[in-house]
PDB file of C-alpha atoms in Angstrom:
ATOM      1  CA  MET A   1     -39.581  62.019   3.366  1.00 50.00           C
ATOM      2  CA  ILE A   2     -39.372  65.132   1.249  1.00 54.00           C
ATOM      3  CA  ASP A   3     -42.610  66.487  -0.232  1.00 56.00           C
ATOM      4  CA  GLY A   4     -44.399  63.244   0.602  1.00 60.00           C
ATOM      5  CA  GLN A   5     -41.929  61.162  -1.416  1.00 58.00           C
ATOM      6  CA  PRO A   6     -39.907  58.422   0.307  1.00 58.00           C
ATOM      7  CA  PRO A   7     -36.106  58.690   0.025  1.00 57.00           C
ATOM      8  CA  SER A   8     -34.527  56.806  -2.826  1.00 56.00           C
ATOM      9  CA  ARG A   9     -33.557  53.208  -2.126  1.00 51.00           C
ATOM     10  CA  ARG A  10     -29.914  53.950  -2.914  1.00 51.00           C
ATOM     11  CA  ARG A  11     -29.737  56.809  -0.380  1.00 54.00           C
ATOM     12  CA  THR A  12     -31.461  54.708   2.259  1.00 54.00           C
ATOM     13  CA  LEU A  13     -29.058  51.773   1.768  1.00 54.00           C
ATOM     14  CA  ARG A  14     -26.016  54.061   1.829  1.00 59.00           C
ATOM     15  CA  GLY A  15     -27.127  55.518   5.146  1.00 61.00           C
ATOM     16  CA  ALA A  16     -27.856  52.071   6.558  1.00 58.00           C
ATOM     17  CA  ARG A  17     -24.429  50.789   5.522  1.00 59.00           C
ATOM     18  CA  ARG A  18     -22.704  53.808   7.054  1.00 61.00           C
ATOM     19  CA  PHE A  19     -24.636  53.319  10.282  1.00 57.00           C
ATOM     20  CA  ALA A  20     -23.780  49.597  10.344  1.00 54.00           C
ATOM     21  CA  ARG A  21     -20.065  50.360   9.894  1.00 57.00           C
ATOM     22  CA  TYR A  22     -20.321  52.869  12.750  1.00 54.00           C
ATOM     23  CA  LEU A  23     -21.973  50.317  15.018  1.00 50.00           C
ATOM     24  CA  LEU A  24     -19.402  47.663  14.177  1.00 49.00           C
ATOM     25  CA  GLY A  25     -16.548  50.075  14.808  1.00 49.00           C
ATOM     26  CA  ARG A  26     -14.876  49.342  11.494  1.00 40.00           C
ATOM     27  CA  ARG A  27     -14.051  52.946  10.747  1.00 41.00           C
ATOM     28  CA  PRO A  28     -10.354  53.780  10.566  1.00 40.00           C
ATOM     29  CA  ARG A  29      -8.838  55.586  13.504  1.00 45.00           C
ATOM     30  CA  ARG A  30      -6.310  58.326  13.288  1.00 50.00           C
ATOM     31  CA  THR A  31      -3.175  57.308  15.058  1.00 53.00           C
ATOM     32  CA  GLY A  32       0.248  58.657  15.781  1.00 58.00           C
ATOM     33  CA  ALA A  33       3.277  57.780  17.810  1.00 63.00           C
ATOM     34  CA  LEU A  34       3.974  58.567  21.435  1.00 71.00           C
ATOM     35  CA  GLU A  35       7.103  60.467  22.206  1.00 75.00           C
ATOM     36  CA  PRO A  36       9.515  59.210  24.897  1.00 78.00           C
ATOM     37  CA  GLY A  37       8.218  59.908  28.406  1.00 81.00           C
ATOM     38  CA  GLU A  38       4.583  60.385  27.424  1.00 85.00           C
ATOM     39  CA  ASP A  39       3.511  57.168  29.142  1.00 86.00           C
ATOM     40  CA  ALA A  40       3.971  58.995  32.479  1.00 91.00           C
ATOM     41  CA  PHE A  41       1.039  61.254  31.588  1.00 93.00           C
ATOM     42  CA  LEU A  42      -1.184  58.242  30.922  1.00 90.00           C
ATOM     43  CA  ARG A  43      -0.108  56.756  34.258  1.00 90.00           C
ATOM     44  CA  ARG A  44      -1.125  59.999  35.994  1.00 94.00           C
ATOM     45  CA  ALA A  45      -4.487  59.861  34.226  1.00 93.00           C
ATOM     46  CA  GLY A  46      -4.826  56.287  35.535  1.00 90.00           C
ATOM     47  CA  GLU A  47      -4.166  57.503  39.089  1.00 93.00           C
ATOM     48  CA  LEU A  48      -6.890  60.130  38.663  1.00 95.00           C
ATOM     49  CA  ALA A  49      -9.250  57.426  37.394  1.00 92.00           C
ATOM     50  CA  LEU A  50      -8.680  55.404  40.547  1.00 91.00           C
ATOM     51  CA  GLU A  51      -9.370  58.512  42.642  1.00 94.00           C
ATOM     52  CA  ALA A  52     -12.642  58.973  40.752  1.00 92.00           C
ATOM     53  CA  GLU A  53     -13.577  55.363  41.439  1.00 90.00           C
ATOM     54  CA  ARG A  54     -12.840  55.742  45.163  1.00 92.00           C
ATOM     55  CA  ALA A  55     -15.144  58.779  45.174  1.00 92.00           C
ATOM     56  CA  GLY A  56     -17.963  56.669  43.700  1.00 90.00           C
ATOM     57  CA  ASN A  57     -17.680  57.795  40.078  1.00 90.00           C
ATOM     58  CA  VAL A  58     -16.816  56.132  36.797  1.00 88.00           C
ATOM     59  CA  PRO A  59     -13.032  55.454  36.758  1.00 89.00           C
ATOM     60  CA  ILE A  60     -11.845  57.819  34.028  1.00 91.00           C
ATOM     61  CA  GLY A  61      -9.042  60.348  34.377  1.00 94.00           C
ATOM     62  CA  ALA A  62      -7.503  62.965  32.095  1.00 97.00           C
ATOM     63  CA  VAL A  63      -4.537  65.309  32.146  1.00 97.00           C
ATOM     64  CA  ILE A  64      -3.717  68.224  29.870  1.00 98.00           C
ATOM     65  CA  VAL A  65      -0.053  68.754  29.099  1.00 97.00           C
ATOM     66  CA  LEU A  66       1.807  71.738  27.687  1.00 96.00           C
ATOM     67  CA  ASP A  67       5.559  71.754  27.016  1.00 94.00           C
ATOM     68  CA  GLY A  68       6.085  68.448  28.801  1.00 92.00           C
ATOM     69  CA  ARG A  69       4.389  69.427  32.062  1.00 95.00           C
ATOM     70  CA  VAL A  70       0.902  68.795  33.388  1.00 97.00           C
ATOM     71  CA  VAL A  71      -1.091  72.037  33.446  1.00 97.00           C
ATOM     72  CA  ALA A  72      -4.504  70.601  34.354  1.00 97.00           C
ATOM     73  CA  GLU A  73      -6.028  67.399  35.687  1.00 97.00           C
ATOM     74  CA  GLY A  74      -9.558  66.094  35.746  1.00 97.00           C
ATOM     75  CA  ARG A  75     -11.382  63.016  36.884  1.00 95.00           C
ATOM     76  CA  ASN A  76     -14.868  61.849  36.161  1.00 93.00           C
ATOM     77  CA  SER A  77     -17.413  63.279  38.608  1.00 91.00           C
ATOM     78  CA  VAL A  78     -20.693  62.494  36.887  1.00 87.00           C
ATOM     79  CA  TYR A  79     -22.301  60.784  39.905  1.00 85.00           C
ATOM     80  CA  ARG A  80     -20.721  62.393  42.956  1.00 85.00           C
ATOM     81  CA  PRO A  81     -20.939  64.829  44.693  1.00 82.00           C
ATOM     82  CA  LEU A  82     -24.000  65.744  42.571  1.00 82.00           C
ATOM     83  CA  ARG A  83     -25.226  63.928  39.471  1.00 83.00           C
ATOM     84  CA  HIS A  84     -24.161  66.026  36.473  1.00 88.00           C
ATOM     85  CA  PRO A  85     -23.900  64.369  33.043  1.00 88.00           C
ATOM     86  CA  GLY A  86     -21.361  66.889  31.719  1.00 90.00           C
ATOM     87  CA  LYS A  87     -18.648  66.322  34.314  1.00 92.00           C
ATOM     88  CA  HIS A  88     -16.495  63.961  32.306  1.00 95.00           C
ATOM     89  CA  ALA A  89     -12.781  63.767  33.069  1.00 95.00           C
ATOM     90  CA  GLU A  90     -11.798  65.675  29.930  1.00 96.00           C
ATOM     91  CA  THR A  91     -14.215  68.546  30.541  1.00 96.00           C
ATOM     92  CA  GLU A  92     -13.119  68.773  34.171  1.00 96.00           C
ATOM     93  CA  ALA A  93      -9.504  68.998  32.998  1.00 97.00           C
ATOM     94  CA  LEU A  94     -10.451  71.763  30.558  1.00 97.00           C
ATOM     95  CA  ARG A  95     -12.042  73.729  33.414  1.00 96.00           C
ATOM     96  CA  ALA A  96      -8.790  73.457  35.373  1.00 97.00           C
ATOM     97  CA  VAL A  97      -6.533  74.954  32.671  1.00 97.00           C
ATOM     98  CA  PRO A  98      -5.209  78.336  33.852  1.00 97.00           C
ATOM     99  CA  ASP A  99      -6.627  81.268  31.861  1.00 96.00           C
ATOM    100  CA  ASP A 100      -3.219  82.608  30.865  1.00 96.00           C
ATOM    101  CA  LEU A 101      -2.405  79.380  28.973  1.00 96.00           C
ATOM    102  CA  TRP A 102      -5.368  79.368  26.590  1.00 95.00           C
ATOM    103  CA  SER A 103      -3.424  81.349  23.999  1.00 95.00           C
ATOM    104  CA  ARG A 104      -1.271  78.202  23.584  1.00 95.00           C
ATOM    105  CA  ALA A 105      -4.144  75.706  23.450  1.00 94.00           C
ATOM    106  CA  ARG A 106      -3.051  74.351  20.051  1.00 93.00           C
ATOM    107  CA  ASP A 107       0.178  73.133  21.684  1.00 95.00           C
ATOM    108  CA  MET A 108      -1.669  71.206  24.415  1.00 96.00           C
ATOM    109  CA  THR A 109      -2.235  67.452  24.516  1.00 96.00           C
ATOM    110  CA  CYS A 110      -5.023  65.689  26.412  1.00 97.00           C
ATOM    111  CA  TYR A 111      -4.206  62.248  27.836  1.00 96.00           C
ATOM    112  CA  SER A 112      -7.201  60.168  28.888  1.00 94.00           C
ATOM    113  CA  THR A 113      -7.556  56.649  30.217  1.00 92.00           C
ATOM    114  CA  LEU A 114     -10.558  55.981  27.956  1.00 91.00           C
ATOM    115  CA  GLU A 115     -11.404  57.079  24.426  1.00 92.00           C
ATOM    116  CA  PRO A 116     -13.237  60.424  24.693  1.00 94.00           C
ATOM    117  CA  CYS A 117     -16.922  60.586  23.818  1.00 93.00           C
ATOM    118  CA  ILE A 118     -18.237  62.941  21.140  1.00 92.00           C
ATOM    119  CA  MET A 119     -19.051  65.635  23.738  1.00 94.00           C
ATOM    120  CA  CYS A 120     -15.483  65.587  25.060  1.00 95.00           C
ATOM    121  CA  LEU A 121     -13.993  65.492  21.560  1.00 93.00           C
ATOM    122  CA  ALA A 122     -15.992  68.580  20.598  1.00 92.00           C
ATOM    123  CA  SER A 123     -15.088  70.359  23.853  1.00 94.00           C
ATOM    124  CA  LEU A 124     -11.400  69.645  23.375  1.00 95.00           C
ATOM    125  CA  TYR A 125     -11.492  70.710  19.748  1.00 92.00           C
ATOM    126  CA  PHE A 126     -13.374  73.953  20.318  1.00 92.00           C
ATOM    127  CA  HIS A 127     -11.069  74.823  23.206  1.00 94.00           C
ATOM    128  CA  GLY A 128      -8.208  74.418  20.748  1.00 93.00           C
ATOM    129  CA  VAL A 129      -6.630  71.158  21.949  1.00 94.00           C
ATOM    130  CA  GLN A 130      -5.529  69.377  18.777  1.00 88.00           C
ATOM    131  CA  ARG A 131      -3.832  66.235  20.118  1.00 93.00           C
ATOM    132  CA  ILE A 132      -5.747  63.561  22.027  1.00 94.00           C
ATOM    133  CA  VAL A 133      -4.107  60.404  23.412  1.00 93.00           C
ATOM    134  CA  PHE A 134      -6.095  57.632  25.089  1.00 92.00           C
ATOM    135  CA  GLY A 135      -5.293  54.281  26.632  1.00 89.00           C
ATOM    136  CA  ALA A 136      -8.360  52.125  25.952  1.00 87.00           C
ATOM    137  CA  SER A 137     -11.061  52.196  23.307  1.00 85.00           C
ATOM    138  CA  ALA A 138     -14.699  52.721  24.192  1.00 83.00           C
ATOM    139  CA  PRO A 139     -16.672  50.770  21.585  1.00 77.00           C
ATOM    140  CA  ALA A 140     -20.045  51.814  22.993  1.00 78.00           C
ATOM    141  CA  GLY A 141     -19.424  55.536  23.390  1.00 84.00           C
ATOM    142  CA  GLY A 142     -16.085  56.578  21.966  1.00 88.00           C
ATOM    143  CA  ALA A 143     -15.855  59.229  19.267  1.00 90.00           C
ATOM    144  CA  GLY A 144     -13.247  57.367  17.198  1.00 86.00           C
ATOM    145  CA  PRO A 145     -15.635  55.965  14.575  1.00 86.00           C
ATOM    146  CA  LEU A 146     -16.879  59.503  13.897  1.00 85.00           C
ATOM    147  CA  ILE A 147     -13.453  61.007  13.148  1.00 83.00           C
ATOM    148  CA  PRO A 148     -13.633  60.342   9.363  1.00 83.00           C
ATOM    149  CA  ASP A 149     -17.055  62.023   9.208  1.00 84.00           C
ATOM    150  CA  LEU A 150     -16.080  65.227  10.995  1.00 83.00           C
ATOM    151  CA  PRO A 151     -16.584  68.520   9.166  1.00 83.00           C
ATOM    152  CA  TRP A 152     -13.614  69.795   7.159  1.00 81.00           C
ATOM    153  CA  TYR A 153     -12.710  72.410   9.783  1.00 79.00           C
ATOM    154  CA  MET A 154     -12.160  69.713  12.441  1.00 77.00           C
ATOM    155  CA  ARG A 155      -9.802  67.547  10.384  1.00 75.00           C
ATOM    156  CA  GLY A 156      -6.589  68.646  12.129  1.00 80.00           C
ATOM    157  CA  ILE A 157      -7.133  66.503  15.222  1.00 85.00           C
ATOM    158  CA  GLN A 158      -4.435  63.976  16.115  1.00 89.00           C
ATOM    159  CA  TRP A 159      -6.296  60.954  17.529  1.00 89.00           C
ATOM    160  CA  ILE A 160      -3.793  58.579  19.127  1.00 89.00           C
ATOM    161  CA  GLY A 161      -4.965  55.309  20.585  1.00 85.00           C
ATOM    162  CA  PRO A 162      -5.964  52.916  21.854  1.00 83.00           C
ATOM    163  CA  LEU A 163      -2.537  52.283  23.273  1.00 81.00           C
ATOM    164  CA  GLY A 164      -3.698  49.044  24.844  1.00 66.00           C
ATOM    165  CA  ASP A 165      -1.702  48.995  28.056  1.00 61.00           C
ATOM    166  CA  ASP A 166      -2.892  46.646  30.827  1.00 62.00           C
ATOM    167  CA  THR A 167      -3.958  49.428  33.184  1.00 64.00           C
ATOM    168  CA  SER A 168      -6.227  51.008  30.576  1.00 64.00           C
ATOM    169  CA  ARG A 169      -7.822  47.664  29.715  1.00 65.00           C
ATOM    170  CA  GLU A 170      -8.460  46.978  33.392  1.00 71.00           C
ATOM    171  CA  LEU A 171      -9.970  50.431  33.856  1.00 71.00           C
ATOM    172  CA  ARG A 172     -12.218  49.918  30.816  1.00 68.00           C
ATOM    173  CA  GLY A 173     -13.659  46.832  32.497  1.00 70.00           C
ATOM    174  CA  ARG A 174     -14.234  48.810  35.671  1.00 70.00           C
ATOM    175  CA  VAL A 175     -15.932  51.582  33.668  1.00 71.00           C
ATOM    176  CA  ARG A 176     -18.373  49.034  32.268  1.00 67.00           C
ATOM    177  CA  GLN A 177     -19.123  47.694  35.768  1.00 69.00           C
ATOM    178  CA  SER A 178     -19.555  51.205  37.165  1.00 69.00           C
ATOM    179  CA  LEU A 179     -21.956  52.219  34.406  1.00 65.00           C
ATOM    180  CA  GLN A 180     -24.050  49.093  34.956  1.00 64.00           C
ATOM    181  CA  ARG A 181     -24.100  49.710  38.713  1.00 69.00           C
ATOM    182  CA  ASN A 182     -25.153  53.365  38.362  1.00 64.00           C
ATOM    183  CA  ALA A 183     -27.658  52.909  35.516  1.00 62.00           C
TER     184      ALA A 183
END
């Protein structure tokens, strides 16, 4: 309400339709192609996800790659050792990047087992990582539906996925179970 006047019906319906499309996940996703050998990085992220699960956390893993080699790894540690909602796999991987490599952040790629959430997308973007590859979609919390609505200065992101391999789909099911168990 502005100055005691309700919003116009047209504006209200437009917002409701946009929100409905977001909830239904019908927004287009930015995609790209994997280069030969990149599936090894997703496999490593899957191994990190299993390590996170063994430690009692949500099974999500991420690796950051520069020039064809892994420079940082991270696994979800939201629940253990201490409950911290910001310790997602992608943010943990960002913390592990050596300081001398940040000047080349635009050349880095983040590989994650699950579609990054909006917090992780923003962290990756503002750290300079422009290419994000993920194995499985996250309909309830993934940032993919928001990509078309990002501000103009964030439009350079390469959003590649879901790649739909069996391991990622299996891990997505385990993520759901883990979240229900720890809720």
